[in-house]
XYZ file of C-alpha atoms in Angstrom:
718
model
C 7.668 57.710 -18.539
C 7.657 55.242 -15.635
C 9.597 52.013 -15.697
C 7.593 48.878 -16.402
C 8.900 47.100 -13.336
C 7.903 49.842 -10.929
C 4.309 51.016 -11.490
C 2.108 51.262 -8.434
C 3.716 51.263 -5.050
C 2.846 48.329 -2.809
C 0.737 49.285 0.239
C 3.483 47.980 2.526
C 6.192 49.783 0.586
C 7.911 46.523 -0.297
C 8.163 47.219 -3.981
C 10.071 50.512 -3.837
C 9.398 53.811 -5.549
C 8.575 54.251 -9.254
C 11.540 54.429 -11.584
C 12.042 56.223 -14.877
C 11.840 54.083 -17.975
C 15.233 52.772 -19.047
C 15.563 50.820 -22.326
C 18.458 48.825 -20.801
C 16.458 47.862 -17.694
C 16.357 44.052 -17.334
C 13.772 43.549 -14.607
C 13.863 43.539 -10.796
C 16.182 40.542 -10.310
C 19.558 42.291 -10.259
C 19.552 45.065 -7.604
C 20.124 43.278 -4.298
C 22.283 42.901 -1.199
C 23.066 40.227 1.380
C 20.041 38.964 3.332
C 19.646 37.179 6.684
C 23.367 37.381 7.468
C 22.857 36.029 11.006
C 21.404 32.777 9.663
C 24.292 32.531 7.197
C 26.804 32.777 10.047
C 24.769 30.281 12.072
C 24.820 27.807 9.167
C 28.588 28.122 8.761
C 29.131 27.550 12.496
C 26.773 24.539 12.421
C 28.626 23.043 9.430
C 31.969 23.480 11.215
C 30.500 21.763 14.266
C 29.115 19.000 12.053
C 32.568 18.410 10.582
C 34.040 18.249 14.103
C 31.397 15.683 15.112
C 32.232 13.645 12.010
C 35.958 13.710 12.727
C 35.396 12.687 16.368
C 33.045 9.888 15.278
C 35.503 8.615 12.662
C 38.277 8.675 15.272
C 36.375 6.623 17.852
C 34.069 4.557 15.639
C 34.647 1.071 14.272
C 32.153 -0.167 11.618
C 33.517 -3.695 12.014
C 31.205 -4.010 15.011
C 28.273 -3.945 12.606
C 29.771 -6.267 9.991
C 31.454 -9.015 12.022
C 30.114 -11.153 14.915
C 31.955 -10.747 18.215
C 33.179 -13.482 20.547
C 33.108 -13.467 24.348
C 36.271 -11.357 24.439
C 35.010 -8.666 22.118
C 37.152 -9.871 19.200
C 35.801 -9.870 15.654
C 35.333 -13.149 13.788
C 36.837 -13.208 10.296
C 38.481 -9.796 10.548
C 41.548 -9.440 8.326
C 44.856 -8.969 10.140
C 43.672 -10.521 13.435
C 44.151 -14.000 14.981
C 40.538 -14.717 13.953
C 41.195 -13.934 10.289
C 40.464 -17.517 9.208
C 37.663 -18.022 11.743
C 34.601 -16.288 10.288
C 31.911 -18.121 12.306
C 30.717 -17.658 15.901
C 30.211 -20.837 17.926
C 28.129 -21.068 21.144
C 29.368 -23.492 23.821
C 25.810 -24.213 24.998
C 23.125 -22.820 22.699
C 20.415 -23.914 25.165
C 21.464 -21.146 27.540
C 20.468 -18.628 24.888
C 16.867 -19.411 25.828
C 17.471 -17.423 29.033
C 15.449 -14.193 29.454
C 18.828 -12.515 29.976
C 19.228 -12.564 26.196
C 16.369 -10.135 25.777
C 17.797 -7.839 28.469
C 21.484 -7.876 27.549
C 21.267 -9.080 23.912
C 23.980 -11.593 24.803
C 23.819 -15.345 25.494
C 25.212 -16.285 28.964
C 27.567 -18.872 27.483
C 31.108 -18.810 26.117
C 31.322 -17.855 22.439
C 34.387 -18.354 20.253
C 35.320 -17.813 16.622
C 35.756 -21.002 14.564
C 36.808 -21.772 11.013
C 33.844 -24.086 10.421
C 30.669 -25.143 12.173
C 30.443 -28.673 13.646
C 29.284 -31.284 11.140
C 28.793 -34.170 13.575
C 27.412 -34.982 17.007
C 30.083 -35.570 19.664
C 30.579 -35.088 23.417
C 33.896 -34.142 24.972
C 33.874 -37.270 27.151
C 33.476 -39.466 24.074
C 36.095 -37.523 22.118
C 38.612 -37.762 24.990
C 38.070 -41.475 25.434
C 37.908 -42.282 21.734
C 40.606 -44.429 20.171
C 39.925 -42.974 16.721
C 42.846 -40.780 15.636
C 42.054 -37.111 15.222
C 38.728 -37.225 17.095
C 39.974 -35.152 20.023
C 41.981 -32.909 17.691
C 38.819 -32.169 15.698
C 36.989 -31.375 18.924
C 39.766 -29.030 20.088
C 38.979 -26.461 17.378
C 35.746 -25.724 19.264
C 37.590 -25.031 22.519
C 39.052 -21.749 23.695
C 42.345 -20.886 21.922
C 44.348 -21.263 25.174
C 43.372 -24.924 25.571
C 46.489 -26.961 24.697
C 46.676 -29.752 27.290
C 44.811 -32.675 25.748
C 45.745 -34.897 28.708
C 43.886 -32.711 31.199
C 41.079 -34.456 33.042
C 37.769 -34.044 31.158
C 35.868 -33.029 34.298
C 38.410 -30.274 34.971
C 38.208 -29.081 31.331
C 34.426 -28.770 31.531
C 34.603 -27.125 34.961
C 37.053 -24.513 33.665
C 34.783 -24.002 30.622
C 37.688 -24.508 28.252
C 35.668 -26.747 25.911
C 31.948 -27.256 25.265
C 30.355 -30.343 26.824
C 29.091 -31.422 23.401
C 28.929 -30.303 19.805
C 26.018 -30.920 17.450
C 25.606 -30.621 13.655
C 25.215 -26.924 12.883
C 24.805 -24.663 9.898
C 26.081 -21.073 9.600
C 23.425 -18.361 9.607
C 24.594 -14.767 9.507
C 28.050 -16.115 10.434
C 26.712 -17.854 13.542
C 26.657 -21.633 14.064
C 23.087 -22.638 14.859
C 21.777 -26.215 15.274
C 20.827 -27.920 12.007
C 17.289 -28.553 13.213
C 14.756 -30.058 10.825
C 11.199 -31.332 11.037
C 10.307 -34.830 9.825
C 6.577 -35.569 9.796
C 6.075 -32.839 12.378
C 8.816 -34.158 14.714
C 11.743 -31.842 15.538
C 15.062 -33.624 14.967
C 18.820 -33.008 14.825
C 20.346 -35.497 12.460
C 18.086 -38.499 13.009
C 17.617 -38.068 16.760
C 14.913 -36.387 18.830
C 17.092 -36.330 21.976
C 20.782 -35.767 22.544
C 23.458 -36.381 25.151
C 24.288 -33.100 26.935
C 27.863 -34.294 27.608
C 27.291 -34.455 31.361
C 25.592 -37.838 31.529
C 22.033 -36.682 30.808
C 19.791 -36.647 27.740
C 17.799 -33.607 26.652
C 15.053 -32.985 24.140
C 15.904 -31.339 20.805
C 13.147 -28.765 21.383
C 15.395 -27.168 24.017
C 17.939 -26.555 21.270
C 15.180 -25.026 19.188
C 14.255 -22.589 21.962
C 17.875 -21.576 22.403
C 18.308 -21.101 18.669
C 15.180 -18.964 18.524
C 16.494 -16.622 21.205
C 19.938 -16.536 19.626
C 18.118 -15.784 16.409
C 16.313 -12.790 17.929
C 17.788 -10.430 15.312
C 18.964 -12.985 12.769
C 15.607 -13.485 11.039
C 15.642 -9.863 9.989
C 19.266 -10.196 8.957
C 18.402 -13.309 6.937
C 15.704 -11.380 5.094
C 18.181 -8.564 4.510
C 20.745 -11.055 3.210
C 18.241 -12.503 0.722
C 17.334 -9.007 -0.429
C 21.039 -8.243 -0.780
C 21.473 -11.420 -2.839
C 18.653 -10.289 -5.124
C 20.391 -6.963 -5.605
C 23.697 -8.657 -6.434
C 22.125 -10.663 -9.289
C 19.720 -8.005 -10.543
C 21.598 -4.700 -10.113
C 22.542 -4.663 -13.790
C 18.906 -4.955 -14.879
C 17.797 -2.424 -12.278
C 20.232 0.096 -13.736
C 18.903 -0.669 -17.228
C 15.358 -0.052 -15.960
C 16.382 3.261 -14.411
C 18.179 4.251 -17.622
C 14.988 3.472 -19.550
C 13.051 5.690 -17.120
C 15.616 8.483 -17.531
C 15.551 8.254 -21.339
C 11.751 8.162 -21.363
C 11.591 11.207 -19.048
C 14.123 13.114 -21.130
C 12.331 12.321 -24.405
C 9.018 13.320 -22.866
C 10.423 16.630 -21.607
C 12.086 17.406 -24.956
C 8.863 16.644 -26.832
C 7.003 18.765 -24.313
C 9.319 21.621 -25.272
C 8.218 21.505 -28.922
C 4.792 19.814 -28.781
C 3.385 20.868 -25.417
C -0.312 20.750 -26.350
C -0.115 17.440 -28.205
C 2.074 15.794 -25.543
C -0.305 16.779 -22.734
C -3.274 15.167 -24.484
C -1.201 12.118 -25.453
C -0.112 11.850 -21.831
C -3.716 12.001 -20.601
C -4.866 9.333 -23.062
C -1.880 7.090 -22.290
C -2.483 7.290 -18.534
C -6.104 6.263 -19.036
C -5.029 3.393 -21.314
C -2.314 2.167 -18.933
C -4.747 2.162 -16.006
C -7.332 0.462 -18.222
C -4.862 -2.280 -19.111
C -4.042 -2.692 -15.415
C -7.741 -3.207 -14.649
C -8.049 -5.715 -17.499
C -4.950 -7.647 -16.373
C -6.183 -7.803 -12.764
C -9.560 -9.106 -13.933
C -7.963 -11.812 -16.088
C -5.772 -12.969 -13.182
C -8.802 -12.906 -10.869
C -10.836 -15.019 -13.291
C -7.959 -17.442 -13.945
C -7.623 -18.286 -10.248
C -11.288 -19.251 -9.938
C -11.581 -22.808 -8.655
C -7.864 -23.241 -7.906
C -6.968 -24.760 -4.550
C -6.079 -22.195 -1.896
C -6.955 -19.177 -4.058
C -9.959 -18.229 -1.896
C -7.913 -17.759 1.289
C -8.375 -14.217 2.610
C -5.500 -11.795 3.088
C -6.343 -11.541 6.780
C -6.075 -15.300 7.289
C -2.810 -15.494 5.348
C -1.112 -12.751 7.340
C 2.228 -11.188 6.452
C 4.558 -13.177 4.200
C 8.048 -12.068 3.152
C 7.607 -13.871 -0.168
C 5.080 -11.632 -1.886
C 4.555 -14.182 -4.645
C 2.223 -15.998 -2.247
C -0.257 -13.117 -2.444
C -0.427 -13.328 -6.235
C -2.033 -16.764 -5.909
C -5.015 -15.284 -4.046
C -8.114 -14.013 -5.853
C -8.627 -11.386 -3.150
C -5.279 -9.762 -4.009
C -6.203 -9.220 -7.667
C -9.687 -8.057 -6.653
C -8.141 -5.420 -4.369
C -5.759 -4.276 -7.136
C -8.653 -4.067 -9.586
C -10.809 -1.999 -7.218
C -7.945 0.419 -6.484
C -7.182 0.912 -10.182
C -10.884 1.394 -10.975
C -11.175 4.088 -8.306
C -8.060 5.863 -9.604
C -9.330 5.619 -13.190
C -12.756 7.047 -12.308
C -11.270 9.889 -10.246
C -8.894 10.892 -13.047
C -11.658 10.783 -15.692
C -14.000 12.884 -13.525
C -11.247 15.434 -12.880
C -10.523 15.642 -16.602
C -14.211 16.191 -17.377
C -14.646 18.975 -14.814
C -11.299 20.630 -15.610
C -11.445 20.328 -19.400
C -11.623 24.105 -19.948
C -8.977 24.871 -17.361
C -6.671 22.277 -18.891
C -6.555 24.391 -22.069
C -5.382 27.373 -20.030
C -2.871 25.200 -18.123
C -1.502 23.940 -21.450
C -0.864 27.553 -22.470
C 1.135 28.053 -19.265
C 3.050 24.810 -19.949
C 3.806 26.064 -23.481
C 5.232 29.272 -22.017
C 7.240 27.181 -19.556
C 8.514 25.146 -22.521
C 9.741 28.320 -24.184
C 11.477 29.371 -20.969
C 13.091 25.940 -20.617
C 14.124 26.159 -24.273
C 16.101 29.329 -23.523
C 17.598 27.738 -20.361
C 18.211 24.192 -21.602
C 20.875 23.528 -18.958
C 18.074 23.639 -16.408
C 17.085 20.114 -17.477
C 20.440 18.821 -16.210
C 20.529 20.957 -13.066
C 18.578 18.369 -10.961
C 21.609 16.092 -11.394
C 23.682 18.671 -9.504
C 21.081 18.796 -6.725
C 20.926 14.991 -6.679
C 24.728 14.756 -6.411
C 24.829 17.182 -3.477
C 21.999 15.307 -1.755
C 23.902 12.034 -2.202
C 26.962 13.598 -0.543
C 24.779 14.824 2.311
C 23.158 11.406 2.768
C 26.528 9.628 2.592
C 28.056 11.937 5.225
C 25.030 11.535 7.509
C 24.935 7.738 7.145
C 28.681 7.261 7.670
C 28.677 9.592 10.689
C 25.690 7.727 12.152
C 27.449 4.366 11.721
C 30.700 5.615 13.252
C 28.852 7.234 16.155
C 26.871 4.062 16.856
C 30.071 1.964 16.783
C 32.288 4.305 18.795
C 31.555 2.587 22.095
C 34.016 0.445 24.013
C 33.669 -3.255 24.788
C 31.766 -3.764 28.062
C 32.144 -7.047 29.952
C 29.644 -8.256 32.538
C 29.349 -11.110 35.001
C 27.168 -14.002 33.782
C 26.269 -16.948 35.973
C 24.122 -20.055 35.491
C 23.203 -20.075 39.176
C 21.944 -17.120 41.262
C 24.814 -14.731 41.957
C 24.839 -11.333 43.632
C 27.388 -10.058 41.103
C 25.379 -10.996 37.994
C 25.053 -8.101 35.582
C 27.949 -6.118 37.064
C 30.810 -4.955 34.868
C 34.080 -6.853 35.069
C 37.595 -6.996 33.625
C 38.507 -10.281 31.867
C 42.231 -9.994 32.693
C 41.697 -9.878 36.468
C 38.395 -11.720 36.768
C 39.818 -15.146 37.665
C 41.732 -13.669 40.615
C 38.779 -11.645 41.951
C 36.393 -12.544 44.771
C 33.560 -13.116 42.292
C 34.883 -16.515 41.217
C 35.254 -17.543 44.855
C 31.679 -16.623 45.789
C 30.089 -17.694 42.467
C 31.877 -20.707 41.020
C 29.823 -20.682 37.793
C 30.370 -16.973 37.137
C 32.027 -15.873 33.903
C 33.252 -12.498 32.654
C 31.848 -12.284 29.130
C 31.585 -9.589 26.517
C 28.115 -8.008 26.824
C 27.838 -5.040 24.488
C 29.549 -1.881 23.362
C 29.173 1.160 25.621
C 31.225 3.501 27.774
C 31.282 5.687 30.854
C 33.216 8.703 29.541
C 31.601 12.097 28.821
C 31.845 11.351 25.115
C 29.899 8.101 25.466
C 27.289 9.709 27.725
C 26.511 12.362 25.111
C 26.473 10.027 22.114
C 22.680 10.280 21.897
C 23.010 14.080 21.720
C 25.545 13.776 18.902
C 23.244 11.379 17.046
C 20.392 13.877 17.427
C 22.651 16.665 16.135
C 23.609 14.420 13.215
C 19.942 13.900 12.273
C 19.151 17.591 12.682
C 22.068 18.677 10.499
C 21.076 16.133 7.857
C 17.601 17.649 7.591
C 18.975 21.188 7.618
C 21.598 20.599 4.930
C 19.278 18.479 2.771
C 16.616 21.200 2.882
C 19.274 23.838 2.172
C 20.443 21.935 -0.933
C 16.863 21.608 -2.175
C 16.269 25.311 -1.471
C 19.433 26.236 -3.362
C 18.196 24.257 -6.355
C 14.774 25.888 -6.208
C 16.044 29.463 -5.939
C 18.563 28.824 -8.739
C 15.891 27.569 -11.130
C 13.531 30.343 -10.047
C 16.201 32.974 -10.699
C 16.942 31.579 -14.159
C 13.287 31.454 -15.206
C 12.574 34.840 -13.620
C 15.342 36.330 -15.775
C 13.422 34.989 -18.789
C 10.092 36.447 -17.661
C 11.445 39.854 -16.676
C 13.414 40.221 -19.905
C 11.442 42.873 -21.804
C 12.812 41.618 -25.120
C 12.964 37.836 -24.940
C 15.575 36.404 -25.149
C 17.799 39.389 -26.021
C 17.635 40.910 -22.540
C 18.456 37.622 -20.786
C 21.960 37.116 -19.327
C 24.339 34.952 -21.311
C 24.349 32.191 -18.668
C 21.087 32.568 -16.739
C 21.438 29.392 -14.670
C 25.005 30.147 -13.556
C 24.079 33.778 -12.839
C 21.134 32.693 -10.685
C 23.285 30.145 -8.840
C 26.022 32.671 -8.086
C 23.453 35.287 -6.942
C 21.856 32.765 -4.592
C 25.163 31.817 -2.953
C 26.555 35.346 -2.861
C 23.548 37.206 -1.512
C 20.960 34.777 -0.156
C 22.713 31.903 1.618
C 21.356 33.254 4.898
C 17.760 33.375 3.622
C 17.990 29.821 2.305
C 19.484 28.710 5.630
C 16.621 30.434 7.481
C 13.895 28.731 5.454
C 15.546 25.318 5.584
C 16.164 25.691 9.346
C 12.454 26.203 10.042
C 11.570 23.168 7.946
C 14.313 21.059 9.570
C 13.003 21.855 13.072
C 9.504 20.704 12.107
C 10.873 17.519 10.499
C 12.972 16.671 13.561
C 9.883 17.105 15.746
C 8.018 14.715 13.433
C 10.824 12.166 13.772
C 10.657 12.491 17.567
C 6.882 11.969 17.482
C 7.299 8.857 15.321
C 9.854 7.537 17.822
C 7.469 8.153 20.720
C 4.657 6.492 18.800
C 6.855 3.446 18.257
C 7.702 3.288 21.968
C 4.039 3.655 23.001
C 2.740 0.854 20.789
C 3.043 -1.634 23.628
C 1.387 0.745 26.104
C -2.349 0.688 26.762
C -2.801 4.434 27.191
C -5.454 5.384 24.643
C -5.399 9.085 25.536
C -1.632 9.302 24.961
C -1.999 7.526 21.615
C -4.834 9.855 20.598
C -2.848 12.943 21.606
C 0.197 11.672 19.756
C -1.861 10.999 16.623
C -3.236 14.546 16.739
C 0.251 15.993 17.108
C 1.549 13.891 14.212
C -1.302 15.078 12.006
C -0.790 18.728 12.963
C 2.940 18.680 12.319
C 2.425 16.840 9.021
C 0.107 19.633 7.892
C 2.556 22.231 9.212
C 5.409 20.662 7.249
C 3.367 20.689 4.028
C 2.415 24.342 4.560
C 6.009 25.391 5.294
C 7.236 23.590 2.152
C 4.612 25.419 0.087
C 5.455 28.769 1.680
C 9.218 28.245 1.373
C 8.965 27.357 -2.310
C 7.131 30.576 -3.142
C 9.326 32.593 -0.786
C 12.401 31.379 -2.667
C 10.837 32.547 -5.924
C 10.333 36.024 -4.454
C 13.915 35.971 -3.161
C 15.124 35.093 -6.658
C 13.084 37.938 -8.156
C 13.558 40.783 -5.671
C 16.404 39.775 -3.365
C 14.434 40.516 -0.176
C 15.013 38.609 3.058
C 13.179 35.405 3.848
C 10.441 36.804 6.084
C 9.598 39.638 3.678
C 9.638 37.275 0.714
C 7.440 34.731 2.491
C 4.955 37.436 3.495
C 4.799 38.965 0.015
C 4.478 35.571 -1.661
C 1.717 34.448 0.707
C -0.424 37.574 0.298
C 0.197 37.647 -3.449
C -1.113 34.089 -3.706
C -4.061 34.896 -1.460
C -4.979 37.855 -3.693
C -4.873 35.453 -6.645
C -6.303 32.372 -4.967
C -8.601 31.663 -7.948
C -5.652 31.602 -10.318
C -3.746 29.347 -7.905
C -6.581 26.812 -7.953
C -7.299 27.129 -11.668
C -3.813 27.293 -13.164
C -1.084 26.270 -10.779
C -2.793 23.196 -9.350
C -4.127 22.047 -12.709
C -0.597 22.087 -14.130
C 0.583 20.162 -11.049
C -2.101 17.580 -11.792
C -0.967 17.294 -15.403
C 2.669 16.860 -14.349
C 1.566 14.198 -11.882
C -0.111 12.321 -14.736
C 3.156 12.546 -16.667
C 5.099 11.022 -13.779
C 2.389 8.398 -13.350
C 2.655 7.476 -17.037
C 6.441 7.013 -16.924
C 6.451 5.142 -13.611
C 3.511 2.949 -14.634
C 5.034 2.040 -17.997
C 8.474 1.231 -16.592
C 6.898 -0.593 -13.624
C 4.791 -2.822 -15.894
C 7.855 -3.578 -18.021
C 9.878 -4.463 -14.900
C 7.049 -6.678 -13.595
C 6.828 -8.714 -16.788
C 10.627 -8.985 -17.052
C 11.480 -10.036 -13.486
C 8.525 -12.468 -13.331
C 9.883 -14.023 -16.562
C 6.697 -13.416 -18.548
C 8.466 -11.930 -21.581
C 9.288 -14.971 -23.722
C 12.003 -13.228 -25.746
C 14.130 -12.585 -22.651
C 12.720 -15.284 -20.362
C 16.076 -17.033 -19.983
C 17.887 -13.734 -19.404
C 15.900 -12.703 -16.326
C 17.776 -13.513 -13.079
C 16.536 -16.056 -10.540
C 15.431 -14.176 -7.413
C 14.332 -14.859 -3.847
C 11.866 -11.972 -3.928
C 11.142 -10.558 -7.359
C 9.376 -7.582 -5.782
C 12.769 -6.258 -4.608
C 14.042 -5.127 -8.056
C 10.523 -4.188 -9.199
C 9.966 -1.823 -6.263
C 13.488 -0.464 -6.686
C 12.835 0.293 -10.359
C 9.445 1.863 -9.570
C 10.786 4.091 -6.790
C 13.881 4.999 -8.804
C 11.761 5.766 -11.890
C 9.535 8.056 -9.844
C 12.535 9.927 -8.436
C 14.033 10.301 -11.916
C 10.736 11.448 -13.441
C 10.163 13.778 -10.497
C 13.619 15.273 -11.028
C 12.904 16.129 -14.671
C 9.334 17.302 -14.079
C 10.450 19.370 -11.076
C 12.221 21.674 -13.536
C 8.957 22.284 -15.364
C 7.094 22.541 -12.071
C 9.483 25.189 -10.771
C 9.303 26.985 -14.101
C 5.486 27.053 -14.031
C 5.412 28.232 -10.399
C 7.958 30.966 -11.129
C 6.166 32.177 -14.268
C 2.845 32.043 -12.460
C 4.112 34.145 -9.546
C 5.812 36.544 -11.956
C 2.562 36.753 -13.933
C 0.556 37.653 -10.805
C 3.197 40.211 -9.857
C 3.223 41.608 -13.365
C -0.550 42.108 -13.290
C -0.367 44.004 -9.991
C 2.551 46.199 -11.064
C 1.562 46.975 -14.628
C -1.615 47.550 -16.628
C -0.506 46.882 -20.212
C -0.436 50.574 -21.166
C 2.483 52.050 -23.141
C 3.685 53.644 -19.915
C 3.473 50.379 -17.949
C 3.580 47.481 -20.399
C 3.371 43.872 -19.304
C 6.517 41.785 -19.180
C 4.636 38.610 -20.067
C 4.975 37.295 -23.605
C 2.203 38.083 -26.140
C 1.253 34.380 -26.288
C 0.824 34.185 -22.512
C -1.125 37.447 -22.257
C -3.421 36.418 -25.097
C -4.621 33.237 -23.414
C -4.484 34.351 -19.766
C -5.901 37.850 -20.065
C -8.717 36.690 -22.315
C -9.548 33.612 -20.268
C -11.694 35.319 -17.613
C -8.602 35.811 -15.470
C -8.499 39.598 -15.130
C -7.377 40.613 -11.648
C -10.619 41.871 -10.185
C -13.287 40.749 -12.606
C -12.061 37.193 -12.531
C -12.224 36.943 -8.780
C -15.676 38.497 -8.690
C -17.116 36.443 -11.526
C -15.730 33.130 -10.318
C -16.222 33.723 -6.659
């Protein structure tokens, strides 16, 4: 009598020779050896190199360059343990000079910058301060001079010539730790204090708009930082409620999955009805908001005329916004209803497959918690990548360059602050200064920093894909041990998840590294294309943009195909222990021979799981919207006051989707594994006493009687 796992020999000889029936035989998932050893060695070498890059980056890097502003000498403002410890703010001697185009080229204002303990709160010139009889006036002014300035009796003209003190100070406010003019508009007139002009400290008067231009250029990156700071503030006051929202999403996902284990059929139909109801309520709410805004001032302004606004609450006062939301939800609702109508018979078959997956999950309950392990490893990978990227980007040295108000042949050249005053530059260009410009370097290490950053990105994609692949092959191995157990669950190993995990690491690290390497290469190419697209936005080359768009589309499709192929290849690796290429080939042709079943069963179950995720995300998102917009009267006073309430709402929505996706991914992997095992079982066995099916009686009853026989099904439905 032939063994049930052997049967017919595959045309390519991949399935081995028939075996004699053995009552203790537990399926094809145990006999295996190491696969793709070369890729395993390559991965180990790459990881060692990645660690070396991290150590080098951490040795040379200094994240303080990102956190603290830097004065003209490259010193950090407000850094603990330095002379500037109590001077957290950066002060510009002459903010008007920041309006120079040099700012956009060097990202540095051509004026002296020092660290101060506070920004100026009054208007004062050095000439007035020096000649003032008021006690403490000159002493107050001195805190905005260079630290070396001690001689208060020095002639004012000489002080200004030596650039030891600013010619004047004006009322300023700190923004991103930088002192910028406290400019305000009164009836459309730009003013500082109550004046529209100011004394420049050299005997002339200048218009306040010149200060505004300088502040704008100095603020070239500060507007984004200000937005980031407001978002950060929102997180600091709402993080507790965000965590509660994510916990609610996790509990809801867990309850849904547990109920799906025992009430699969009922839960699927409840899920379908609830999704339709939630979308229906969304349409109703959008219509009510649209009708309520009728006749209100400013509500008929179009989105195009309004443009982009960082405060998204502005859009909610427009009728066009709610009309767009309503149309989108109506389209989604109609599409889902039509799909349910056309797939109503196939949904019954998909429910049977979900029920079988529920039984498999019930025998491997630890699989529901396994995504937490994958999530933890991914967090470590992301943290290592992010920290290495920060240290690499801050591992440059301080570069000083010559800046001059008047034309100078040495402008833009590197200089050394210690010897600059004794060099020929100051003799030929009296206004020249040696100021801190940026962080860079001329050593071999600094020249190849871009290569190290590229390697950092590449290794991040490779390791992240490897971790995901390890999770997929582990779950596939555990669920395959359930399917290929002839007597369920007696023939299953005692710890199926741990057994599958240890098999994957012991035998198939190389195969997982191979599959994740291919995917990482494609993803890095996509990142490079996105970078090129960003650089070409200002160009007017339509052919280059068209070619780039085509390449982006092609590689997007290629990435999706490789992910699909890898997922099924990992299932075949978990079942048979073959190398990656053989597993990918066998999985692809097996799916092609059962393309009808793929469309009818596998994709229908994916659609049902998507509805489940949509239900959880939609419910938690609606709850978060009503809470953070203070529309729930019971907890209206509890909701935090926010700059942008969309920040915690989007965070909760995205986090809820990731949590729901993590739980449903277990079921998705289970369904894909059982489906592939089912197709393999049909090709290997015929249900006779000599070659009985491994599938459970419940699964065979619904699938084999549902017009899904191997040949007849394809012929009848084709």
